[in-house]
Amino acid sequence: MAAAHASPQRSAEERVDAGAGALLGTLLGDAIGAPYEGAAATSPAKARQRAERALANAPLRYTDDTQLALALGEHLRDHPLVEHDALAEGILAVLEPWRGYGGGMLALVDEWRRGRPTEEAATAIFPDGSFGNGAAMRIAPVGVRWADEPWRLGDVAARSASLTHAHPLGVDAAVAQATAVGVAAARGRFGADEVAYVAQRAQQRLLGELLRTARSLLSDHEADADDAVVTVAEILGTDVAAQHSVPTAIWAAAAAGDVAEAVTLALALGGDVDTIAAMAGAIRGAADGAATVPGDWLAAVEEPDRVRALGEALARDALAGDASP
Ligand code: R7I
Ligand code: MG
Ligand code: MG
């Protein structure tokens, strides 16, 4: 077994709670962020009002981010190393287009439905594959399942991404997000050192540079200062491209003290809010655990019990050891 991220080891109970936290962080960020997808960047104080307004409209539906995280998580229970054809079938079985999917993603699943082999379909819409953040937004389950084995985590994350987001940046950013969730789950913390760890593992130069910038912005700015978040949004980006949203989410996770604050920072960053909030929430949830998530937030969103149970099951699978053939 490869060296674990963990030092020192968390208890089994903490790890199971971290698994639940990672998936619940995805759900909360997605469902609370969705009403603000496309909003302008603002201050953390105004973002707290955004959160309150969203919560007042409960029950809040989740979007494609959580729907696909659930599909990937359920796939990992039976296929811990990810198999493209079976994952494509799992996605086709649950996909509800009204949840707000990317245009390229919907065109891609049409190719699958027409019987196009998954290998070919991955570059049928965008010739180099998609660099959208769709592979990263759903990837928390891989981080939970392979938190103890960084090399396998990277390999499985890349395979889970390349089915739909074969562009090198789409894959590499998804690996970075999975690595962030994994290291947070294993260590029980996610701060500047962990951002540096994720940056070190980036293969694509642009992504590595943006992650190092995210790391330096942590010490340059007080996250709660009025204009700080707007500046981070301008420097790192907040759009649907994986390279302009994964480093941003990783910054938010490291700048925040808990899941609620991570989601609130994403609400302040604006742009692809549901996705940045889902990714930041997943990392913070893995570090801090489900026990730290506000109960009134959980009560406001769709299917928290199902999401929690899947996160716990994946963490237990991880603790049971290597399930590869
Ligand atoms: O990545 P994807 O699943 O979209 C995820 C986003 C999240 O914000 C969700 O919450 C949801 O709202 O959608 O979907 P894709 O269609 O693969 O990628 C998203 C967009 O990125 C595409 O529709 C394109 O606009 C852009 N894009 C590209 N543009 C040019 N060339 C992705 N890849 C390319 C490319 O290679
Ligand atoms: Mg979405
Ligand atoms: Mg989105």
mmCIF file of C-alpha atoms and ligand atoms in Angstrom:
data_model
loop_
_atom_site.group_PDB
_atom_site.id
_atom_site.type_symbol
_atom_site.label_atom_id
_atom_site.label_comp_id
_atom_site.label_asym_id
_atom_site.label_seq_id
_atom_site.Cartn_x
_atom_site.Cartn_y
_atom_site.Cartn_z
ATOM 1 C CA MET A 1 0.000 0.000 0.000
ATOM 2 C CA ALA A 2 1.318 3.460 -0.852
ATOM 3 C CA ALA A 3 2.090 5.895 1.949
ATOM 4 C CA ALA A 4 -1.042 7.496 3.347
ATOM 5 C CA HIS A 5 -1.701 11.239 3.368
ATOM 6 C CA ALA A 6 -2.510 10.826 7.046
ATOM 7 C CA SER A 7 -0.327 12.099 9.855
ATOM 8 C CA PRO A 8 -1.446 11.305 12.466
ATOM 9 C CA GLN A 9 -4.245 8.831 11.656
ATOM 10 C CA ARG A 10 -7.811 9.854 12.427
ATOM 11 C CA SER A 11 -10.058 7.368 14.210
ATOM 12 C CA ALA A 12 -12.426 5.169 12.179
ATOM 13 C CA GLU A 13 -15.349 7.123 13.567
ATOM 14 C CA GLU A 14 -13.829 10.432 12.437
ATOM 15 C CA ARG A 15 -13.130 9.009 8.995
ATOM 16 C CA VAL A 16 -16.730 7.837 8.564
ATOM 17 C CA ASP A 17 -17.947 11.283 9.649
ATOM 18 C CA ALA A 18 -15.485 12.837 7.167
ATOM 19 C CA GLY A 19 -16.937 10.691 4.357
ATOM 20 C CA ALA A 20 -20.415 11.923 5.227
ATOM 21 C CA GLY A 21 -19.100 15.486 5.531
ATOM 22 C CA ALA A 22 -17.525 15.432 2.074
ATOM 23 C CA LEU A 23 -20.731 14.342 0.382
ATOM 24 C CA LEU A 24 -22.985 16.561 2.485
ATOM 25 C CA GLY A 25 -20.650 19.482 1.718
ATOM 26 C CA THR A 26 -21.184 18.792 -1.982
ATOM 27 C CA LEU A 27 -24.963 18.691 -1.514
ATOM 28 C CA LEU A 28 -25.190 21.830 0.630
ATOM 29 C CA GLY A 29 -22.919 23.912 -1.583
ATOM 30 C CA ASP A 30 -24.762 22.811 -4.690
ATOM 31 C CA ALA A 31 -28.330 23.253 -3.413
ATOM 32 C CA ILE A 32 -27.710 26.543 -1.568
ATOM 33 C CA GLY A 33 -25.460 27.907 -4.334
ATOM 34 C CA ALA A 34 -27.709 26.987 -7.262
ATOM 35 C CA PRO A 35 -30.058 30.013 -7.003
ATOM 36 C CA TYR A 36 -26.961 32.253 -7.375
ATOM 37 C CA GLU A 37 -25.271 30.572 -10.347
ATOM 38 C CA GLY A 38 -24.029 33.497 -12.492
ATOM 39 C CA ALA A 39 -24.215 36.138 -9.698
ATOM 40 C CA ALA A 40 -21.597 38.902 -9.379
ATOM 41 C CA ALA A 41 -18.850 38.723 -6.747
ATOM 42 C CA THR A 42 -19.677 40.470 -3.481
ATOM 43 C CA SER A 43 -18.581 40.809 0.162
ATOM 44 C CA PRO A 44 -18.884 37.966 2.698
ATOM 45 C CA ALA A 45 -21.488 40.024 4.609
ATOM 46 C CA LYS A 46 -23.714 40.252 1.508
ATOM 47 C CA ALA A 47 -23.045 36.564 0.821
ATOM 48 C CA ARG A 48 -24.451 35.661 4.242
ATOM 49 C CA GLN A 49 -27.666 37.416 3.171
ATOM 50 C CA ARG A 50 -27.597 35.364 -0.034
ATOM 51 C CA ALA A 51 -27.433 32.177 2.063
ATOM 52 C CA GLU A 52 -30.313 33.313 4.279
ATOM 53 C CA ARG A 53 -32.460 34.153 1.256
ATOM 54 C CA ALA A 54 -31.773 30.756 -0.310
ATOM 55 C CA LEU A 55 -32.559 28.916 2.933
ATOM 56 C CA ALA A 56 -35.847 30.831 3.278
ATOM 57 C CA ASN A 57 -36.932 29.146 0.031
ATOM 58 C CA ALA A 58 -36.505 25.572 1.287
ATOM 59 C CA PRO A 59 -36.795 22.810 0.217
ATOM 60 C CA LEU A 60 -33.789 23.387 -2.029
ATOM 61 C CA ARG A 61 -33.193 21.089 -4.970
ATOM 62 C CA TYR A 62 -29.733 19.846 -5.849
ATOM 63 C CA THR A 63 -28.406 20.159 -9.405
ATOM 64 C CA ASP A 64 -26.190 18.094 -11.746
ATOM 65 C CA ASP A 65 -23.246 18.453 -9.337
ATOM 66 C CA THR A 66 -24.870 16.308 -6.642
ATOM 67 C CA GLN A 67 -26.791 14.067 -9.026
ATOM 68 C CA LEU A 68 -23.509 13.004 -10.619
ATOM 69 C CA ALA A 69 -21.655 12.763 -7.288
ATOM 70 C CA LEU A 70 -24.341 10.304 -6.182
ATOM 71 C CA ALA A 71 -23.993 8.337 -9.440
ATOM 72 C CA LEU A 72 -20.208 8.207 -9.120
ATOM 73 C CA GLY A 73 -20.360 7.308 -5.423
ATOM 74 C CA GLU A 74 -22.791 4.485 -6.041
ATOM 75 C CA HIS A 75 -20.620 3.253 -8.924
ATOM 76 C CA LEU A 76 -17.561 3.169 -6.637
ATOM 77 C CA ARG A 77 -19.298 0.778 -4.223
ATOM 78 C CA ASP A 78 -19.207 -1.940 -6.911
ATOM 79 C CA HIS A 79 -16.332 -0.675 -9.066
ATOM 80 C CA PRO A 80 -13.781 0.904 -6.735
ATOM 81 C CA LEU A 81 -11.334 1.486 -9.601
ATOM 82 C CA VAL A 82 -14.022 2.919 -11.970
ATOM 83 C CA GLU A 83 -15.105 1.260 -15.206
ATOM 84 C CA HIS A 84 -16.149 3.604 -17.982
ATOM 85 C CA ASP A 85 -18.989 1.592 -19.506
ATOM 86 C CA ALA A 86 -20.594 0.808 -16.156
ATOM 87 C CA LEU A 87 -20.200 4.436 -14.986
ATOM 88 C CA ALA A 88 -21.803 5.691 -18.216
ATOM 89 C CA GLU A 89 -24.735 3.315 -17.615
ATOM 90 C CA GLY A 90 -25.041 4.555 -14.040
ATOM 91 C CA ILE A 91 -25.126 8.168 -15.227
ATOM 92 C CA LEU A 92 -27.692 7.435 -17.952
ATOM 93 C CA ALA A 93 -29.925 5.692 -15.409
ATOM 94 C CA VAL A 94 -30.234 8.771 -13.163
ATOM 95 C CA LEU A 95 -29.618 11.861 -15.323
ATOM 96 C CA GLU A 96 -32.473 14.374 -15.214
ATOM 97 C CA PRO A 97 -31.685 17.138 -17.743
ATOM 98 C CA TRP A 98 -33.806 19.720 -15.862
ATOM 99 C CA ARG A 99 -31.237 19.782 -13.048
ATOM 100 C CA GLY A 100 -29.060 22.159 -15.063
ATOM 101 C CA TYR A 101 -26.421 20.221 -16.971
ATOM 102 C CA GLY A 102 -23.664 21.700 -19.144
ATOM 103 C CA GLY A 103 -24.501 21.731 -22.861
ATOM 104 C CA GLY A 104 -21.513 19.592 -23.831
ATOM 105 C CA MET A 105 -22.419 17.032 -21.191
ATOM 106 C CA LEU A 106 -25.978 16.661 -22.515
ATOM 107 C CA ALA A 107 -24.665 16.266 -26.066
ATOM 108 C CA LEU A 108 -22.183 13.652 -24.833
ATOM 109 C CA VAL A 109 -24.817 11.498 -23.129
ATOM 110 C CA ASP A 110 -26.838 11.609 -26.355
ATOM 111 C CA GLU A 111 -23.808 10.055 -28.072
ATOM 112 C CA TRP A 112 -23.794 7.256 -25.481
ATOM 113 C CA ARG A 113 -27.532 6.730 -25.971
ATOM 114 C CA ARG A 114 -26.946 6.354 -29.705
ATOM 115 C CA GLY A 115 -24.462 3.576 -28.910
ATOM 116 C CA ARG A 116 -21.255 5.516 -29.552
ATOM 117 C CA PRO A 117 -18.354 3.842 -27.660
ATOM 118 C CA THR A 118 -17.387 5.848 -24.571
ATOM 119 C CA GLU A 119 -13.775 6.224 -25.790
ATOM 120 C CA GLU A 120 -14.938 7.935 -28.979
ATOM 121 C CA ALA A 121 -17.737 9.951 -27.368
ATOM 122 C CA ALA A 122 -15.254 11.649 -24.986
ATOM 123 C CA THR A 123 -13.888 13.746 -27.868
ATOM 124 C CA ALA A 124 -17.033 13.877 -30.038
ATOM 125 C CA ILE A 125 -18.297 17.241 -28.731
ATOM 126 C CA PHE A 126 -15.018 19.090 -27.986
ATOM 127 C CA PRO A 127 -12.100 17.729 -30.076
ATOM 128 C CA ASP A 128 -9.690 17.709 -27.114
ATOM 129 C CA GLY A 129 -12.371 16.701 -24.630
ATOM 130 C CA SER A 130 -14.235 19.060 -22.287
ATOM 131 C CA PHE A 131 -12.369 21.283 -19.832
ATOM 132 C CA GLY A 132 -15.628 22.098 -18.018
ATOM 133 C CA ASN A 133 -15.641 21.570 -14.256
ATOM 134 C CA GLY A 134 -18.184 18.737 -14.490
ATOM 135 C CA ALA A 135 -15.695 15.994 -13.603
ATOM 136 C CA ALA A 136 -14.331 17.919 -10.609
ATOM 137 C CA MET A 137 -17.740 18.927 -9.202
ATOM 138 C CA ARG A 138 -18.809 15.274 -8.775
ATOM 139 C CA ILE A 139 -15.520 13.793 -7.562
ATOM 140 C CA ALA A 140 -15.742 13.955 -3.753
ATOM 141 C CA PRO A 141 -16.618 10.214 -3.531
ATOM 142 C CA VAL A 142 -13.240 9.300 -5.086
ATOM 143 C CA GLY A 143 -11.431 11.390 -2.465
ATOM 144 C CA VAL A 144 -13.345 9.623 0.311
ATOM 145 C CA ARG A 145 -12.883 6.124 -1.110
ATOM 146 C CA TRP A 146 -9.133 6.433 -1.787
ATOM 147 C CA ALA A 147 -8.065 8.873 0.942
ATOM 148 C CA ASP A 148 -5.350 6.503 2.200
ATOM 149 C CA GLU A 149 -3.712 5.819 -1.147
ATOM 150 C CA PRO A 150 -2.711 9.025 -2.929
ATOM 151 C CA TRP A 151 -1.384 7.375 -6.095
ATOM 152 C CA ARG A 152 -4.421 5.205 -6.586
ATOM 153 C CA LEU A 153 -6.632 8.190 -5.777
ATOM 154 C CA GLY A 154 -5.024 10.107 -8.643
ATOM 155 C CA ASP A 155 -5.391 7.203 -11.036
ATOM 156 C CA VAL A 156 -9.045 6.537 -10.179
ATOM 157 C CA ALA A 157 -9.883 10.251 -10.213
ATOM 158 C CA ALA A 158 -8.369 10.630 -13.687
ATOM 159 C CA ARG A 159 -10.313 7.632 -14.975
ATOM 160 C CA SER A 160 -13.569 8.910 -13.490
ATOM 161 C CA ALA A 161 -12.948 12.287 -15.172
ATOM 162 C CA SER A 162 -11.842 11.162 -18.628
ATOM 163 C CA LEU A 163 -15.166 9.461 -19.339
ATOM 164 C CA THR A 164 -16.774 12.890 -19.800
ATOM 165 C CA HIS A 165 -13.984 15.506 -19.452
ATOM 166 C CA ALA A 166 -11.024 14.180 -21.410
ATOM 167 C CA HIS A 167 -9.245 17.535 -21.885
ATOM 168 C CA PRO A 168 -5.974 17.451 -19.883
ATOM 169 C CA LEU A 169 -7.169 20.433 -17.809
ATOM 170 C CA GLY A 170 -10.576 18.827 -17.164
ATOM 171 C CA VAL A 171 -8.840 15.680 -15.912
ATOM 172 C CA ASP A 172 -6.057 17.371 -13.961
ATOM 173 C CA ALA A 173 -8.392 19.766 -12.164
ATOM 174 C CA ALA A 174 -10.642 16.847 -11.204
ATOM 175 C CA VAL A 175 -7.593 15.009 -9.812
ATOM 176 C CA ALA A 176 -6.671 18.146 -7.839
ATOM 177 C CA GLN A 177 -10.175 18.359 -6.345
ATOM 178 C CA ALA A 178 -10.158 14.636 -5.453
ATOM 179 C CA THR A 179 -6.689 15.017 -3.915
ATOM 180 C CA ALA A 180 -7.915 17.953 -1.840
ATOM 181 C CA VAL A 181 -10.877 15.937 -0.513
ATOM 182 C CA GLY A 182 -8.633 12.918 0.145
ATOM 183 C CA VAL A 183 -5.938 14.796 2.027
ATOM 184 C CA ALA A 184 -8.580 16.684 4.032
ATOM 185 C CA ALA A 185 -10.301 13.405 5.001
ATOM 186 C CA ALA A 186 -7.036 11.728 5.941
ATOM 187 C CA ARG A 187 -5.465 14.605 7.897
ATOM 188 C CA GLY A 188 -8.557 16.228 9.375
ATOM 189 C CA ARG A 189 -7.416 19.652 8.260
ATOM 190 C CA PHE A 190 -7.187 21.703 5.084
ATOM 191 C CA GLY A 191 -4.997 24.794 5.164
ATOM 192 C CA ALA A 192 -2.106 26.376 3.298
ATOM 193 C CA ASP A 193 0.107 23.254 3.597
ATOM 194 C CA GLU A 194 -2.587 21.100 2.054
ATOM 195 C CA VAL A 195 -3.114 23.574 -0.819
ATOM 196 C CA ALA A 196 0.649 23.399 -1.456
ATOM 197 C CA TYR A 197 0.441 19.589 -1.427
ATOM 198 C CA VAL A 198 -2.350 19.633 -4.041
ATOM 199 C CA ALA A 199 -0.425 22.177 -6.183
ATOM 200 C CA GLN A 200 2.692 20.020 -6.131
ATOM 201 C CA ARG A 201 0.811 17.118 -7.693
ATOM 202 C CA ALA A 202 -0.675 19.102 -10.621
ATOM 203 C CA GLN A 203 0.522 17.874 -14.012
ATOM 204 C CA GLN A 204 -0.675 20.820 -16.086
ATOM 205 C CA ARG A 205 1.500 23.905 -15.690
ATOM 206 C CA LEU A 206 -1.423 26.348 -15.799
ATOM 207 C CA LEU A 207 -3.275 24.477 -13.071
ATOM 208 C CA GLY A 208 -0.157 24.230 -10.904
ATOM 209 C CA GLU A 209 0.412 27.984 -11.246
ATOM 210 C CA LEU A 210 -3.185 28.822 -10.337
ATOM 211 C CA LEU A 211 -3.055 26.514 -7.313
ATOM 212 C CA ARG A 212 0.175 28.159 -6.134
ATOM 213 C CA THR A 213 -1.494 31.544 -6.596
ATOM 214 C CA ALA A 214 -4.442 30.304 -4.501
ATOM 215 C CA ARG A 215 -1.950 29.294 -1.818
ATOM 216 C CA SER A 216 -0.290 32.717 -1.802
ATOM 217 C CA LEU A 217 -3.662 34.522 -1.732
ATOM 218 C CA LEU A 218 -4.356 32.793 1.589
ATOM 219 C CA SER A 219 -1.629 34.745 3.293
ATOM 220 C CA ASP A 220 -2.176 37.962 1.311
ATOM 221 C CA HIS A 221 -5.806 38.447 2.251
ATOM 222 C CA GLU A 222 -8.127 38.371 5.207
ATOM 223 C CA ALA A 223 -10.985 36.345 3.688
ATOM 224 C CA ASP A 224 -13.573 38.374 5.564
ATOM 225 C CA ALA A 225 -12.330 41.769 4.374
ATOM 226 C CA ASP A 226 -14.920 43.457 2.169
ATOM 227 C CA ASP A 227 -13.061 43.505 -1.145
ATOM 228 C CA ALA A 228 -10.802 40.461 -0.616
ATOM 229 C CA VAL A 229 -13.160 37.903 -2.106
ATOM 230 C CA VAL A 230 -13.870 40.071 -5.148
ATOM 231 C CA THR A 231 -10.114 40.280 -5.756
ATOM 232 C CA VAL A 232 -9.697 36.508 -5.448
ATOM 233 C CA ALA A 233 -12.564 36.005 -7.917
ATOM 234 C CA GLU A 234 -10.823 38.305 -10.414
ATOM 235 C CA ILE A 235 -7.421 36.650 -10.036
ATOM 236 C CA LEU A 236 -8.420 32.961 -9.983
ATOM 237 C CA GLY A 237 -11.654 33.091 -11.999
ATOM 238 C CA THR A 238 -15.117 31.724 -11.203
ATOM 239 C CA ASP A 239 -16.329 30.299 -14.493
ATOM 240 C CA VAL A 240 -17.315 26.874 -15.714
ATOM 241 C CA ALA A 241 -13.786 26.039 -16.942
ATOM 242 C CA ALA A 242 -12.211 23.587 -14.491
ATOM 243 C CA GLN A 243 -8.971 25.580 -14.302
ATOM 244 C CA HIS A 244 -10.926 28.724 -13.356
ATOM 245 C CA SER A 245 -13.070 27.178 -10.646
ATOM 246 C CA VAL A 246 -11.184 24.314 -8.954
ATOM 247 C CA PRO A 247 -8.303 26.495 -7.632
ATOM 248 C CA THR A 248 -10.935 29.048 -6.564
ATOM 249 C CA ALA A 249 -12.866 26.405 -4.613
ATOM 250 C CA ILE A 250 -9.644 25.120 -3.065
ATOM 251 C CA TRP A 251 -8.845 28.682 -1.950
ATOM 252 C CA ALA A 252 -12.327 29.020 -0.401
ATOM 253 C CA ALA A 253 -11.991 25.713 1.455
ATOM 254 C CA ALA A 254 -8.624 26.682 2.932
ATOM 255 C CA ALA A 255 -9.736 30.236 3.772
ATOM 256 C CA ALA A 256 -12.897 29.037 5.556
ATOM 257 C CA GLY A 257 -13.195 27.698 9.100
ATOM 258 C CA ASP A 258 -16.075 25.304 8.417
ATOM 259 C CA VAL A 259 -18.511 24.051 5.762
ATOM 260 C CA ALA A 260 -20.965 26.911 6.239
ATOM 261 C CA GLU A 261 -18.216 29.489 5.810
ATOM 262 C CA ALA A 262 -16.818 27.692 2.743
ATOM 263 C CA VAL A 263 -20.248 27.778 1.109
ATOM 264 C CA THR A 264 -20.685 31.431 2.096
ATOM 265 C CA LEU A 265 -17.316 32.358 0.549
ATOM 266 C CA ALA A 266 -18.402 30.639 -2.672
ATOM 267 C CA LEU A 267 -21.633 32.649 -2.578
ATOM 268 C CA ALA A 268 -19.445 35.772 -2.319
ATOM 269 C CA LEU A 269 -17.135 34.703 -5.166
ATOM 270 C CA GLY A 270 -20.047 34.557 -7.619
ATOM 271 C CA GLY A 271 -19.919 33.009 -11.089
ATOM 272 C CA ASP A 272 -20.342 29.236 -11.097
ATOM 273 C CA VAL A 273 -21.556 29.426 -7.510
ATOM 274 C CA ASP A 274 -23.238 26.030 -7.098
ATOM 275 C CA THR A 275 -20.155 24.233 -8.345
ATOM 276 C CA ILE A 276 -17.539 26.276 -6.469
ATOM 277 C CA ALA A 277 -19.650 25.942 -3.298
ATOM 278 C CA ALA A 278 -20.066 22.189 -3.841
ATOM 279 C CA MET A 279 -16.306 21.701 -4.271
ATOM 280 C CA ALA A 280 -15.304 23.974 -1.371
ATOM 281 C CA GLY A 281 -17.998 22.400 0.828
ATOM 282 C CA ALA A 282 -16.763 18.894 -0.017
ATOM 283 C CA ILE A 283 -13.181 19.690 1.017
ATOM 284 C CA ARG A 284 -14.178 21.476 4.234
ATOM 285 C CA GLY A 285 -16.700 18.695 5.020
ATOM 286 C CA ALA A 286 -13.968 16.063 4.609
ATOM 287 C CA ALA A 287 -11.654 17.995 6.942
ATOM 288 C CA ASP A 288 -14.206 18.854 9.637
ATOM 289 C CA GLY A 289 -16.818 16.093 9.383
ATOM 290 C CA ALA A 290 -20.600 15.984 9.062
ATOM 291 C CA ALA A 291 -21.018 16.754 12.752
ATOM 292 C CA THR A 292 -19.934 20.349 12.047
ATOM 293 C CA VAL A 293 -22.618 20.962 9.415
ATOM 294 C CA PRO A 294 -25.503 23.193 10.589
ATOM 295 C CA GLY A 295 -28.674 21.179 11.161
ATOM 296 C CA ASP A 296 -30.963 23.879 9.744
ATOM 297 C CA TRP A 297 -28.976 23.813 6.479
ATOM 298 C CA LEU A 298 -29.359 20.049 6.229
ATOM 299 C CA ALA A 299 -33.076 20.330 6.913
ATOM 300 C CA ALA A 300 -33.401 22.737 3.958
ATOM 301 C CA VAL A 301 -31.977 20.484 1.203
ATOM 302 C CA GLU A 302 -33.105 17.458 -0.762
ATOM 303 C CA GLU A 303 -32.109 13.903 0.298
ATOM 304 C CA PRO A 304 -29.546 14.571 3.055
ATOM 305 C CA ASP A 305 -29.992 11.090 4.576
ATOM 306 C CA ARG A 306 -29.211 9.330 1.314
ATOM 307 C CA VAL A 307 -26.169 11.523 0.709
ATOM 308 C CA ARG A 308 -24.869 11.013 4.251
ATOM 309 C CA ALA A 309 -25.321 7.221 4.062
ATOM 310 C CA LEU A 310 -23.381 7.008 0.802
ATOM 311 C CA GLY A 311 -20.497 9.074 2.197
ATOM 312 C CA GLU A 312 -20.338 6.859 5.291
ATOM 313 C CA ALA A 313 -20.432 3.673 3.198
ATOM 314 C CA LEU A 314 -17.584 4.856 0.971
ATOM 315 C CA ALA A 315 -15.482 5.753 4.009
ATOM 316 C CA ARG A 316 -16.140 2.293 5.483
ATOM 317 C CA ASP A 317 -15.116 0.703 2.168
ATOM 318 C CA ALA A 318 -11.878 2.704 2.364
ATOM 319 C CA LEU A 319 -11.226 1.614 5.949
ATOM 320 C CA ALA A 320 -11.884 -2.041 5.035
ATOM 321 C CA GLY A 321 -8.792 -1.912 2.822
ATOM 322 C CA ASP A 322 -7.852 -2.305 -0.805
ATOM 323 C CA ALA A 323 -10.799 -3.816 -2.684
ATOM 324 C CA SER A 324 -9.081 -3.993 -6.064
ATOM 325 C CA PRO A 325 -9.032 -7.325 -7.939
HETATM 326 O O1 R7I B 1 -18.420 20.483 -17.357
HETATM 327 P P1 R7I B 1 -19.878 20.333 -17.496
HETATM 328 O O2 R7I B 1 -20.481 19.090 -16.975
HETATM 329 O O3 R7I B 1 -20.601 21.585 -16.845
HETATM 330 C C1 R7I B 1 -20.640 21.732 -15.496
HETATM 331 C C2 R7I B 1 -21.323 23.020 -15.176
HETATM 332 C C3 R7I B 1 -21.427 23.257 -13.704
HETATM 333 O O4 R7I B 1 -21.424 24.646 -13.445
HETATM 334 C C4 R7I B 1 -22.793 22.702 -13.366
HETATM 335 O O5 R7I B 1 -23.331 23.257 -12.192
HETATM 336 C C5 R7I B 1 -23.624 23.020 -14.611
HETATM 337 O O6 R7I B 1 -24.210 24.271 -14.577
HETATM 338 O O7 R7I B 1 -22.671 22.985 -15.681
HETATM 339 O O8 R7I B 1 -20.357 20.529 -18.971
HETATM 340 P P2 R7I B 1 -19.548 20.758 -20.328
HETATM 341 O O9 R7I B 1 -20.591 21.112 -21.322
HETATM 342 O O10 R7I B 1 -18.663 19.594 -20.596
HETATM 343 O O11 R7I B 1 -18.604 22.018 -20.066
HETATM 344 C C6 R7I B 1 -19.187 23.245 -19.654
HETATM 345 C C7 R7I B 1 -18.881 24.342 -20.684
HETATM 346 O O12 R7I B 1 -17.484 24.588 -20.715
HETATM 347 C C8 R7I B 1 -19.245 24.003 -22.104
HETATM 348 O O13 R7I B 1 -20.624 24.110 -22.327
HETATM 349 C C9 R7I B 1 -18.392 25.008 -22.855
HETATM 350 O O14 R7I B 1 -18.980 26.283 -22.808
HETATM 351 C C10 R7I B 1 -17.128 25.032 -22.025
HETATM 352 N N1 R7I B 1 -16.104 24.126 -22.597
HETATM 353 C C11 R7I B 1 -15.425 24.338 -23.714
HETATM 354 N N2 R7I B 1 -15.474 25.354 -24.583
HETATM 355 C C12 R7I B 1 -14.641 25.304 -25.637
HETATM 356 N N3 R7I B 1 -13.771 24.280 -25.845
HETATM 357 C C13 R7I B 1 -15.714 22.950 -22.099
HETATM 358 N N4 R7I B 1 -14.763 22.392 -22.889
HETATM 359 C C14 R7I B 1 -14.546 23.232 -23.894
HETATM 360 C C15 R7I B 1 -13.673 23.222 -25.028
HETATM 361 O O15 R7I B 1 -12.861 22.298 -25.250
HETATM 362 MG MG MG B 2 -24.984 22.478 -11.188
HETATM 363 MG MG MG B 3 -22.409 25.062 -11.647
#
